[in-house]
Amino acid sequence: MALRNPCIVVIGAGVAGLSTAKKLKEYGFNDVTVLEASDKVGGRVASATFGKACVDTGAQYIHGASEKNPVYCLLKKSGLLNQVPDMGTEAFYSNKGQKVDANFARRAYEAGEGIIQHRGSNTGKSLGEHYAEKTQGVIDSLQDKDQKTRMQSVFALVGKDMLIDVGASDLHRISLDSWQYYINMGDSLNVAGLMFQLVDILLEDFPKDCLLLKREVSKIKWDGTFSVAPSPTAHTEAASDEKVRQYPVCIVCENGEEILADHVIVTISLGCLKAQASSLFIPCLPCKKMEVIDKLCFGSIAKIFLEYEEAFWENEVGTISLIYEDDTPASVSTNKMQWLKSLQFFSVLRPKERFGNILIGWCPGDIADLIETMTDDELSTAITDHLKMFFGHSNIPEPKSILSTKWRSNKFVKGTYAFLPVGVDGQVMDTLAQPLVGCRCPGEDLQVLFAGEATMKTLYGTVQGALLSGHREADRLAAHYKKTAAPTSTTSLDKQV
């Protein structure tokens, strides 16, 4: 390739796309354009005004609150972490309308977590199979029948909460080996009402005219020879020397606009790749990459924001868990006909002075998809009756306002994040991350590159996974062009992933 200033296009202005563009700029690349299909940036880090404040409709947890995590470092440097409140206490209620002893529930929950967080390695088993087997061993070791029942129901709660963490509908569909390559960055931190501000941090110093919104891409033509004539205003001698500039990639937008590039970095979600990959690329993606896109699962989570005039929960409470006494860990899966049984976890937006009285109900998998089809009135009535049953009194009011997220039906996302089904090794994500190698233009290397959380076997499903995948692809191009200046935002993790 001639040593010219490369034209680089990033598709997608989520965290992966923005971090890619930001780091490319830091490396000294000055012809970088970001295309975003929607009318706003941030992707799955998103917000909405609800009640008296902005709330995170997308990511709201830092998975790994330590200096190892670049997302943690960025939010800490900005001073935002100083606003994170005390998370409050945990409250547990049973479907018999009684409060469950929090000390017992917490001990049982921690025992279940210790089992379900097992990092399998090449077992080929499902998380559901492992969890049912190991928890049954604990239950069988107990002598008291009542204690067995109580322990069993809390173990089931742990399994149901894991479905929310993963965005899945059935523990038996999740690979036990899901986290064998994972990097543990520390404990999770709830930064509700703050995470969406990460987008502003990533946009700092990025030229606004290089970020194009409402640019839905319909085709990515690569391994070709696409030309643009020199500007007619150019000096005649210079123009004759320059001749016609050629590019290996042509990006076609839905509005008919064509953008030529030396490199395109695709950061769209796995959900969009599943829906579009077969028709998006010309030539088609290699079979191995298409197989990976097909094999990986793309989960779904719904948040239901509920605002009340007055709180019916105690002031110090931060989370509310609902326990069905007849639940067992052997059968942790969703059932659309009993969708409320999968609405067992609520978090309280704190502090009250900032947010007012807001609960967030969380739903996984196909229940999240079902929620997206329901009206606010349907949700309000059903959830109020649900809470009345567990709290054991009828004076719980309906919420004065309600907001439910709709990630699955968002045509530019189509879900939340990736997970590994049984029988699929995380190494396939390395295949998804590999740049495309052309045949007709072998000298034009790294024409199409890929970033996004689903390309990170060490950190998929996390915001830092998305961010670091962008750094990885910027580093790849920097190495290709022998850029030696170290970017100012380099983190210690960049060299590990």
Short mmCIF file of C-alpha atoms in Angstrom, two decimals:
data_model
loop_
_atom_site.label_atom_id
_atom_site.label_comp_id
_atom_site.label_asym_id
_atom_site.label_seq_id
_atom_site.Cartn_x
_atom_site.Cartn_y
_atom_site.Cartn_z
CA MET A 1 0.00 0.00 0.00
CA ALA A 2 1.23 3.47 -0.81
CA LEU A 3 2.23 5.48 2.24
CA ARG A 4 -0.67 7.87 2.06
CA ASN A 5 -2.89 9.16 4.80
CA PRO A 6 -5.40 6.32 5.14
CA CYS A 7 -9.12 6.94 5.08
CA ILE A 8 -10.72 5.02 7.97
CA VAL A 9 -14.45 4.57 8.55
CA VAL A 10 -15.90 3.23 11.80
CA ILE A 11 -19.41 1.80 11.58
CA GLY A 12 -21.31 2.21 14.83
CA ALA A 13 -21.04 4.93 17.50
CA GLY A 14 -21.43 2.71 20.54
CA VAL A 15 -18.62 2.34 23.07
CA ALA A 16 -16.61 0.08 20.73
CA GLY A 17 -16.89 2.50 17.82
CA LEU A 18 -16.20 5.63 19.85
CA SER A 19 -13.20 4.09 21.62
CA THR A 20 -11.81 2.96 18.26
CA ALA A 21 -12.14 6.43 16.77
CA LYS A 22 -10.75 8.14 19.87
CA LYS A 23 -7.66 5.97 19.94
CA LEU A 24 -7.06 6.24 16.20
CA LYS A 25 -7.04 10.01 16.62
CA GLU A 26 -4.56 9.67 19.48
CA TYR A 27 -2.31 7.65 17.19
CA GLY A 28 -2.30 10.50 14.70
CA PHE A 29 -4.76 9.20 12.10
CA ASN A 30 -6.60 12.31 10.96
CA ASP A 31 -9.03 10.93 8.38
CA VAL A 32 -11.43 9.03 10.64
CA THR A 33 -15.20 9.10 10.16
CA VAL A 34 -17.80 7.43 12.40
CA LEU A 35 -21.15 6.39 10.89
CA GLU A 36 -24.09 5.84 13.25
CA ALA A 37 -27.41 4.46 12.01
CA SER A 38 -29.56 6.01 14.74
CA ASP A 39 -29.99 9.64 15.72
CA LYS A 40 -27.89 9.36 18.89
CA VAL A 41 -24.52 8.03 19.99
CA GLY A 42 -23.69 5.53 22.73
CA GLY A 43 -25.28 2.31 21.50
CA ARG A 44 -26.08 0.11 24.48
CA VAL A 45 -24.84 2.78 26.88
CA ALA A 46 -27.98 4.87 26.78
CA SER A 47 -30.20 7.11 28.86
CA ALA A 48 -33.69 8.52 29.14
CA THR A 49 -35.32 11.19 31.26
CA PHE A 50 -37.61 9.54 33.77
CA GLY A 51 -39.18 11.20 36.75
CA LYS A 52 -36.85 13.91 37.99
CA ALA A 53 -33.56 12.59 36.55
CA CYS A 54 -31.77 10.82 33.71
CA VAL A 55 -31.63 7.04 34.07
CA ASP A 56 -29.46 4.43 32.37
CA THR A 57 -31.67 2.44 30.01
CA GLY A 58 -28.61 0.44 28.95
CA ALA A 59 -25.52 -0.60 30.89
CA GLN A 60 -25.32 0.54 34.50
CA TYR A 61 -22.73 -1.78 36.07
CA ILE A 62 -18.95 -1.57 36.03
CA HIS A 63 -17.94 -5.23 35.96
CA GLY A 64 -14.67 -4.90 37.80
CA ALA A 65 -14.36 -1.80 39.97
CA SER A 66 -10.57 -1.60 39.93
CA GLU A 67 -7.70 0.21 38.24
CA LYS A 68 -7.44 -2.76 35.84
CA ASN A 69 -10.70 -1.62 34.22
CA PRO A 70 -10.42 1.30 31.77
CA VAL A 71 -14.12 2.16 32.17
CA TYR A 72 -13.65 2.41 35.94
CA CYS A 73 -10.56 4.58 35.39
CA LEU A 74 -12.34 6.94 32.99
CA LEU A 75 -15.32 7.43 35.31
CA LYS A 76 -13.04 7.82 38.31
CA LYS A 77 -10.86 10.41 36.56
CA SER A 78 -13.97 12.38 35.62
CA GLY A 79 -15.06 12.48 39.27
CA LEU A 80 -18.32 10.65 38.54
CA LEU A 81 -17.56 7.80 40.93
CA ASN A 82 -17.70 10.29 43.79
CA GLN A 83 -21.46 10.39 43.16
CA VAL A 84 -21.99 6.63 43.63
CA PRO A 85 -24.14 6.24 46.76
CA ASP A 86 -24.25 3.50 49.34
CA MET A 87 -26.08 0.63 47.66
CA GLY A 88 -28.38 -0.04 50.60
CA THR A 89 -29.53 -3.29 52.15
CA GLU A 90 -31.05 -6.39 50.59
CA ALA A 91 -34.66 -7.34 51.28
CA PHE A 92 -36.14 -10.78 50.54
CA TYR A 93 -39.85 -11.70 50.38
CA SER A 94 -41.60 -15.01 49.79
CA ASN A 95 -44.68 -15.70 47.68
CA LYS A 96 -46.48 -16.47 50.93
CA GLY A 97 -46.47 -12.74 51.65
CA GLN A 98 -43.77 -12.88 54.31
CA LYS A 99 -40.38 -11.25 54.70
CA VAL A 100 -37.56 -13.78 54.57
CA ASP A 101 -34.77 -13.59 57.13
CA ALA A 102 -32.09 -11.58 55.34
CA ASN A 103 -29.17 -13.23 57.14
CA PHE A 104 -30.29 -16.72 56.10
CA ALA A 105 -31.10 -15.61 52.56
CA ARG A 106 -27.73 -13.89 52.15
CA ARG A 107 -25.80 -16.95 53.44
CA ALA A 108 -27.76 -19.28 51.18
CA TYR A 109 -27.37 -16.89 48.24
CA GLU A 110 -23.61 -16.70 48.70
CA ALA A 111 -23.42 -20.51 48.77
CA GLY A 112 -25.36 -20.64 45.51
CA GLU A 113 -23.14 -17.97 43.95
CA GLY A 114 -20.07 -19.98 44.82
CA ILE A 115 -21.50 -22.88 42.81
CA ILE A 116 -22.92 -21.00 39.83
CA GLN A 117 -19.80 -18.87 39.30
CA HIS A 118 -17.71 -21.97 38.61
CA ARG A 119 -15.28 -21.43 35.73
CA GLY A 120 -15.51 -24.62 33.72
CA SER A 121 -12.83 -25.54 31.21
CA ASN A 122 -13.61 -27.78 28.24
CA THR A 123 -16.35 -29.62 30.15
CA GLY A 124 -18.93 -29.49 27.37
CA LYS A 125 -21.62 -29.27 30.06
CA SER A 126 -24.36 -26.73 30.62
CA LEU A 127 -24.39 -24.31 33.53
CA GLY A 128 -27.86 -25.64 34.39
CA GLU A 129 -26.67 -29.24 34.63
CA HIS A 130 -23.73 -28.27 36.84
CA TYR A 131 -25.81 -26.02 39.08
CA ALA A 132 -28.62 -28.54 39.58
CA GLU A 133 -26.17 -31.31 40.44
CA LYS A 134 -24.03 -29.32 42.89
CA THR A 135 -26.91 -27.57 44.66
CA GLN A 136 -28.74 -30.87 45.08
CA GLY A 137 -25.67 -32.20 46.87
CA VAL A 138 -25.86 -29.32 49.34
CA ILE A 139 -29.61 -29.74 49.85
CA ASP A 140 -29.25 -33.50 50.42
CA SER A 141 -26.68 -32.84 53.14
CA LEU A 142 -29.25 -30.93 55.22
CA GLN A 143 -31.31 -32.77 57.81
CA ASP A 144 -34.16 -30.34 58.45
CA LYS A 145 -36.95 -30.53 55.85
CA ASP A 146 -37.93 -26.88 56.26
CA GLN A 147 -34.33 -25.78 55.85
CA LYS A 148 -34.05 -27.91 52.70
CA THR A 149 -37.06 -26.14 51.20
CA ARG A 150 -35.81 -22.69 52.13
CA MET A 151 -32.30 -23.38 50.83
CA GLN A 152 -33.69 -24.83 47.60
CA SER A 153 -35.82 -21.76 46.92
CA VAL A 154 -32.88 -19.36 47.45
CA PHE A 155 -30.69 -21.50 45.18
CA ALA A 156 -33.40 -21.15 42.52
CA LEU A 157 -33.31 -17.37 43.02
CA VAL A 158 -29.55 -17.39 42.35
CA GLY A 159 -30.16 -19.28 39.11
CA LYS A 160 -32.88 -16.87 38.01
CA ASP A 161 -30.63 -13.89 38.74
CA MET A 162 -27.92 -15.51 36.60
CA LEU A 163 -30.36 -15.55 33.68
CA ILE A 164 -30.61 -11.77 34.08
CA ASP A 165 -26.81 -11.44 34.18
CA VAL A 166 -26.50 -13.43 30.95
CA GLY A 167 -29.69 -12.35 29.19
CA ALA A 168 -30.72 -15.97 28.62
CA SER A 169 -33.94 -17.94 29.09
CA ASP A 170 -32.60 -21.29 30.33
CA LEU A 171 -29.55 -22.18 32.45
CA HIS A 172 -29.32 -25.43 30.52
CA ARG A 173 -28.58 -23.49 27.34
CA ILE A 174 -25.60 -21.61 28.81
CA SER A 175 -22.16 -23.21 28.57
CA LEU A 176 -20.47 -24.09 31.86
CA ASP A 177 -17.24 -23.11 30.10
CA SER A 178 -18.50 -19.59 29.40
CA TRP A 179 -15.90 -17.86 31.55
CA GLN A 180 -12.82 -20.06 31.12
CA TYR A 181 -10.94 -17.23 29.34
CA TYR A 182 -12.41 -14.38 31.36
CA ILE A 183 -10.28 -11.68 32.98
CA ASN A 184 -11.51 -10.95 36.50
CA MET A 185 -11.18 -7.23 37.14
CA GLY A 186 -12.80 -7.26 40.58
CA ASP A 187 -16.24 -6.77 42.07
CA SER A 188 -19.10 -5.17 40.16
CA LEU A 189 -20.22 -1.63 40.95
CA ASN A 190 -23.69 -0.25 40.25
CA VAL A 191 -23.28 3.24 38.76
CA ALA A 192 -26.96 3.79 37.95
CA GLY A 193 -27.61 7.25 36.54
CA LEU A 194 -23.92 7.77 35.74
CA MET A 195 -22.81 5.24 33.12
CA PHE A 196 -24.36 7.10 30.18
CA GLN A 197 -21.92 9.96 30.83
CA LEU A 198 -19.10 7.67 29.63
CA VAL A 199 -20.25 8.53 26.10
CA ASP A 200 -19.50 12.22 26.64
CA ILE A 201 -16.04 11.31 27.93
CA LEU A 202 -15.29 9.25 24.81
CA LEU A 203 -16.53 12.08 22.58
CA GLU A 204 -14.22 14.68 24.14
CA ASP A 205 -11.99 16.30 21.51
CA PHE A 206 -13.49 14.20 18.69
CA PRO A 207 -14.44 16.45 15.76
CA LYS A 208 -18.21 16.71 15.51
CA ASP A 209 -18.11 16.87 11.71
CA CYS A 210 -16.47 13.41 11.65
CA LEU A 211 -19.46 11.84 13.41
CA LEU A 212 -22.35 11.28 11.01
CA LEU A 213 -25.72 10.32 12.51
CA LYS A 214 -28.65 8.70 10.70
CA ARG A 215 -26.26 6.91 8.36
CA GLU A 216 -27.61 3.37 8.24
CA VAL A 217 -25.25 1.19 6.21
CA SER A 218 -26.83 -1.17 3.68
CA LYS A 219 -23.73 -2.61 1.98
CA ILE A 220 -20.03 -2.96 2.68
CA LYS A 221 -18.25 -3.65 -0.60
CA TRP A 222 -14.66 -4.74 -0.04
CA ASP A 223 -11.74 -6.33 -1.88
CA GLY A 224 -12.45 -4.02 -4.78
CA THR A 225 -11.11 -1.00 -6.58
CA PHE A 226 -13.23 2.06 -6.03
CA SER A 227 -12.15 5.42 -7.38
CA VAL A 228 -12.66 9.07 -6.68
CA ALA A 229 -11.22 11.70 -8.96
CA PRO A 230 -9.02 14.46 -7.51
CA SER A 231 -10.69 17.76 -6.72
CA PRO A 232 -11.15 19.92 -9.81
CA THR A 233 -9.80 22.87 -7.84
CA ALA A 234 -6.47 21.11 -7.26
CA HIS A 235 -3.35 22.53 -8.92
CA THR A 236 -3.00 21.03 -12.42
CA GLU A 237 0.48 19.63 -11.89
CA ALA A 238 -0.41 18.22 -8.48
CA ALA A 239 -3.58 16.73 -9.90
CA SER A 240 -1.72 14.98 -12.70
CA ASP A 241 0.71 13.54 -10.18
CA GLU A 242 -2.08 12.38 -7.90
CA LYS A 243 -4.12 10.88 -10.74
CA VAL A 244 -7.11 8.98 -9.48
CA ARG A 245 -7.11 7.78 -5.89
CA GLN A 246 -8.35 4.23 -5.43
CA TYR A 247 -9.81 2.55 -2.36
CA PRO A 248 -10.47 -1.12 -1.59
CA VAL A 249 -13.71 -0.47 0.34
CA CYS A 250 -16.98 1.22 -0.56
CA ILE A 251 -19.64 1.72 2.12
CA VAL A 252 -23.16 2.25 0.81
CA CYS A 253 -25.71 3.97 3.06
CA GLU A 254 -29.48 3.55 2.95
CA ASN A 255 -29.81 7.14 1.72
CA GLY A 256 -27.72 6.25 -1.35
CA GLU A 257 -24.57 7.96 -0.14
CA GLU A 258 -21.32 6.10 -0.92
CA ILE A 259 -18.23 6.51 1.23
CA LEU A 260 -14.87 5.15 0.08
CA ALA A 261 -12.25 3.96 2.53
CA ASP A 262 -8.95 2.18 2.94
CA HIS A 263 -10.22 0.53 6.11
CA VAL A 264 -13.62 0.02 7.69
CA ILE A 265 -14.03 -1.08 11.30
CA VAL A 266 -17.39 -2.78 11.88
CA THR A 267 -18.60 -2.39 15.47
CA ILE A 268 -22.30 -3.24 15.09
CA SER A 269 -23.82 -5.64 17.60
CA LEU A 270 -23.82 -9.41 17.25
CA GLY A 271 -27.60 -9.12 17.01
CA CYS A 272 -27.28 -6.97 13.90
CA LEU A 273 -24.64 -9.27 12.43
CA LYS A 274 -27.02 -12.21 12.90
CA ALA A 275 -29.74 -10.31 11.06
CA GLN A 276 -27.66 -8.66 8.36
CA ALA A 277 -24.28 -10.33 7.83
CA SER A 278 -25.42 -12.57 4.99
CA SER A 279 -26.49 -9.57 2.89
CA LEU A 280 -24.35 -6.74 4.29
CA PHE A 281 -20.97 -7.73 2.87
CA ILE A 282 -19.96 -7.98 -0.80
CA PRO A 283 -18.14 -10.35 -1.21
CA CYS A 284 -19.79 -12.46 1.49
CA LEU A 285 -18.08 -13.08 4.79
CA PRO A 286 -15.94 -16.24 5.00
CA CYS A 287 -17.85 -19.36 6.02
CA LYS A 288 -15.97 -19.65 9.32
CA LYS A 289 -16.99 -16.16 10.38
CA MET A 290 -20.62 -16.75 9.37
CA GLU A 291 -20.61 -19.99 11.40
CA VAL A 292 -19.43 -18.10 14.48
CA ILE A 293 -22.12 -15.45 14.07
CA ASP A 294 -24.68 -18.24 13.85
CA LYS A 295 -23.31 -20.22 16.83
CA LEU A 296 -23.02 -17.41 19.35
CA CYS A 297 -26.14 -16.34 21.22
CA PHE A 298 -27.26 -12.75 21.65
CA GLY A 299 -29.22 -12.29 24.85
CA SER A 300 -31.90 -9.87 25.93
CA ILE A 301 -32.63 -8.01 29.15
CA ALA A 302 -35.51 -5.67 29.94
CA LYS A 303 -35.52 -3.01 32.61
CA ILE A 304 -38.88 -1.77 33.82
CA PHE A 305 -38.63 1.60 35.58
CA LEU A 306 -41.44 2.21 38.07
CA GLU A 307 -41.91 5.64 39.65
CA TYR A 308 -44.05 6.05 42.79
CA GLU A 309 -45.38 9.06 44.70
CA GLU A 310 -44.22 7.45 47.93
CA ALA A 311 -41.89 4.51 48.56
CA PHE A 312 -43.57 1.39 49.95
CA TRP A 313 -40.16 -0.13 50.71
CA GLU A 314 -37.96 0.77 53.67
CA ASN A 315 -35.57 3.70 53.31
CA GLU A 316 -32.36 1.70 53.62
CA VAL A 317 -33.33 -0.94 51.04
CA GLY A 318 -31.28 -1.10 47.84
CA THR A 319 -32.53 -4.35 46.31
CA ILE A 320 -35.69 -6.44 46.60
CA SER A 321 -35.67 -10.16 45.77
CA LEU A 322 -38.84 -12.24 45.45
CA ILE A 323 -38.57 -15.92 46.33
CA TYR A 324 -41.00 -18.65 45.24
CA GLU A 325 -40.96 -21.35 47.90
CA ASP A 326 -41.69 -24.10 45.38
CA ASP A 327 -38.89 -23.11 42.98
CA THR A 328 -36.01 -25.56 42.52
CA PRO A 329 -32.55 -25.01 41.02
CA ALA A 330 -33.07 -27.99 38.72
CA SER A 331 -35.62 -26.14 36.60
CA VAL A 332 -34.36 -22.58 36.25
CA SER A 333 -35.82 -21.32 33.00
CA THR A 334 -38.41 -18.83 31.85
CA ASN A 335 -42.03 -19.49 30.98
CA LYS A 336 -43.95 -16.86 29.03
CA MET A 337 -47.25 -18.15 30.45
CA GLN A 338 -45.91 -17.37 33.95
CA TRP A 339 -43.74 -14.39 33.06
CA LEU A 340 -44.07 -12.75 36.46
CA LYS A 341 -42.10 -15.63 38.01
CA SER A 342 -39.11 -14.24 36.09
CA LEU A 343 -39.62 -10.78 37.59
CA GLN A 344 -37.93 -11.63 40.87
CA PHE A 345 -35.36 -8.87 41.17
CA PHE A 346 -35.86 -5.13 41.73
CA SER A 347 -33.21 -2.52 42.37
CA VAL A 348 -33.87 0.84 44.00
CA LEU A 349 -32.47 3.93 42.32
CA ARG A 350 -30.51 5.76 45.00
CA PRO A 351 -30.21 8.34 46.39
CA LYS A 352 -33.84 9.26 46.79
CA GLU A 353 -32.98 12.98 46.76
CA ARG A 354 -31.79 12.66 43.18
CA PHE A 355 -34.15 10.08 41.69
CA GLY A 356 -37.26 10.19 43.84
CA ASN A 357 -39.00 6.84 44.41
CA ILE A 358 -37.99 4.58 41.53
CA LEU A 359 -37.70 0.81 41.31
CA ILE A 360 -36.17 -1.07 38.39
CA GLY A 361 -37.58 -4.51 37.65
CA TRP A 362 -35.27 -6.79 35.65
CA CYS A 363 -36.32 -9.54 33.19
CA PRO A 364 -34.20 -11.95 31.12
CA GLY A 365 -34.35 -13.62 27.72
CA ASP A 366 -37.71 -14.31 26.12
CA ILE A 367 -39.51 -12.65 29.05
CA ALA A 368 -37.67 -9.43 28.18
CA ASP A 369 -38.86 -9.88 24.61
CA LEU A 370 -42.43 -10.40 25.85
CA ILE A 371 -42.27 -7.27 28.02
CA GLU A 372 -41.50 -5.23 24.91
CA THR A 373 -44.89 -6.17 23.46
CA MET A 374 -46.91 -5.17 26.55
CA THR A 375 -48.53 -1.82 27.25
CA ASP A 376 -47.63 0.28 30.26
CA ASP A 377 -51.10 -0.30 31.72
CA GLU A 378 -50.72 -4.08 31.40
CA LEU A 379 -47.33 -3.99 33.08
CA SER A 380 -48.45 -1.63 35.81
CA THR A 381 -51.46 -3.73 36.81
CA ALA A 382 -49.65 -7.07 36.69
CA ILE A 383 -46.55 -5.88 38.56
CA THR A 384 -48.63 -4.18 41.28
CA ASP A 385 -50.58 -7.40 41.96
CA HIS A 386 -47.27 -9.31 41.90
CA LEU A 387 -45.72 -7.04 44.53
CA LYS A 388 -48.85 -7.12 46.70
CA MET A 389 -48.62 -10.93 46.86
CA PHE A 390 -45.01 -10.87 48.06
CA PHE A 391 -45.27 -7.92 50.43
CA GLY A 392 -48.42 -9.38 51.96
CA HIS A 393 -50.57 -6.27 51.92
CA SER A 394 -52.91 -4.59 49.50
CA ASN A 395 -51.93 -0.96 49.97
CA ILE A 396 -49.15 -0.97 47.36
CA PRO A 397 -50.16 1.65 44.78
CA GLU A 398 -49.75 1.43 41.05
CA PRO A 399 -46.74 3.42 39.79
CA LYS A 400 -47.46 6.96 38.62
CA SER A 401 -45.22 6.43 35.60
CA ILE A 402 -43.53 3.50 33.91
CA LEU A 403 -40.79 3.02 31.31
CA SER A 404 -39.65 -0.29 29.86
CA THR A 405 -36.61 -0.75 27.66
CA LYS A 406 -36.88 -2.29 24.21
CA TRP A 407 -33.47 -3.54 23.18
CA ARG A 408 -34.62 -6.58 21.19
CA SER A 409 -36.96 -4.55 18.98
CA ASN A 410 -34.37 -1.81 18.48
CA LYS A 411 -33.44 -2.47 14.84
CA PHE A 412 -29.93 -1.13 15.35
CA VAL A 413 -29.10 -3.40 18.32
CA LYS A 414 -31.53 -6.37 18.46
CA GLY A 415 -30.72 -7.45 22.02
CA THR A 416 -28.23 -6.75 24.78
CA TYR A 417 -25.01 -8.79 24.63
CA ALA A 418 -23.44 -12.09 23.66
CA PHE A 419 -23.33 -15.34 25.58
CA LEU A 420 -21.90 -18.78 24.90
CA PRO A 421 -24.31 -21.69 24.40
CA VAL A 422 -23.41 -25.26 25.33
CA GLY A 423 -20.78 -26.78 23.05
CA VAL A 424 -19.34 -23.49 21.81
CA ASP A 425 -15.81 -22.55 22.90
CA GLY A 426 -15.08 -18.89 23.61
CA GLN A 427 -12.20 -19.04 21.15
CA VAL A 428 -14.72 -18.61 18.33
CA MET A 429 -14.83 -14.95 19.35
CA ASP A 430 -11.23 -14.70 18.14
CA THR A 431 -12.47 -15.81 14.72
CA LEU A 432 -15.15 -13.11 14.79
CA ALA A 433 -12.45 -10.55 15.62
CA GLN A 434 -10.18 -11.47 12.72
CA PRO A 435 -9.90 -8.89 9.91
CA LEU A 436 -10.95 -9.94 6.42
CA VAL A 437 -8.25 -10.96 3.97
CA GLY A 438 -8.90 -9.98 0.37
CA CYS A 439 -8.08 -12.05 -2.70
CA ARG A 440 -8.29 -9.56 -5.55
CA CYS A 441 -6.38 -6.85 -3.71
CA PRO A 442 -3.83 -8.75 -1.60
CA GLY A 443 -1.73 -5.61 -1.13
CA GLU A 444 -4.61 -3.82 0.58
CA ASP A 445 -4.38 -5.31 4.05
CA LEU A 446 -6.85 -4.91 6.89
CA GLN A 447 -9.69 -3.71 4.68
CA VAL A 448 -12.45 -4.82 7.05
CA LEU A 449 -11.86 -5.09 10.79
CA PHE A 450 -14.26 -6.02 13.61
CA ALA A 451 -14.76 -4.72 17.15
CA GLY A 452 -17.45 -5.03 19.81
CA GLU A 453 -18.00 -6.96 23.04
CA ALA A 454 -18.81 -10.17 21.14
CA THR A 455 -15.28 -10.21 19.73
CA MET A 456 -13.73 -10.40 23.24
CA LYS A 457 -13.60 -13.89 24.73
CA THR A 458 -11.98 -12.39 27.83
CA LEU A 459 -14.57 -9.66 28.49
CA TYR A 460 -17.67 -10.19 26.35
CA GLY A 461 -20.90 -8.81 27.76
CA THR A 462 -19.14 -5.86 29.41
CA VAL A 463 -18.64 -2.19 28.62
CA GLN A 464 -14.89 -2.51 29.06
CA GLY A 465 -14.95 -5.43 26.63
CA ALA A 466 -16.47 -3.15 24.00
CA LEU A 467 -14.03 -0.36 24.80
CA LEU A 468 -10.92 -2.56 24.71
CA SER A 469 -12.00 -4.24 21.48
CA GLY A 470 -11.90 -0.77 19.91
CA HIS A 471 -8.43 -0.20 21.30
CA ARG A 472 -7.34 -3.55 19.85
CA GLU A 473 -8.37 -2.62 16.32
CA ALA A 474 -6.83 0.86 16.58
CA ASP A 475 -3.61 -0.81 17.75
CA ARG A 476 -3.80 -3.21 14.82
CA LEU A 477 -3.96 -0.36 12.30
CA ALA A 478 -1.28 1.60 14.15
CA ALA A 479 1.07 -1.39 13.92
CA HIS A 480 0.25 -1.76 10.22
CA TYR A 481 1.24 1.84 9.55
CA LYS A 482 4.20 1.65 11.99
CA LYS A 483 2.76 4.31 14.23
CA THR A 484 5.06 4.34 17.24
CA ALA A 485 3.68 7.19 19.34
CA ALA A 486 1.96 5.75 22.39
CA PRO A 487 -1.63 6.96 22.83
CA THR A 488 -2.28 8.92 26.00
CA SER A 489 -5.18 6.67 27.05
CA THR A 490 -3.26 3.38 26.98
CA THR A 491 -4.27 1.08 29.81
CA SER A 492 -2.45 -1.89 31.25
CA LEU A 493 -5.16 -4.18 29.90
CA ASP A 494 -4.55 -3.26 26.26
CA LYS A 495 -1.61 -5.61 26.06
CA GLN A 496 -3.52 -8.52 27.62
CA VAL A 497 -6.53 -8.76 25.32
#
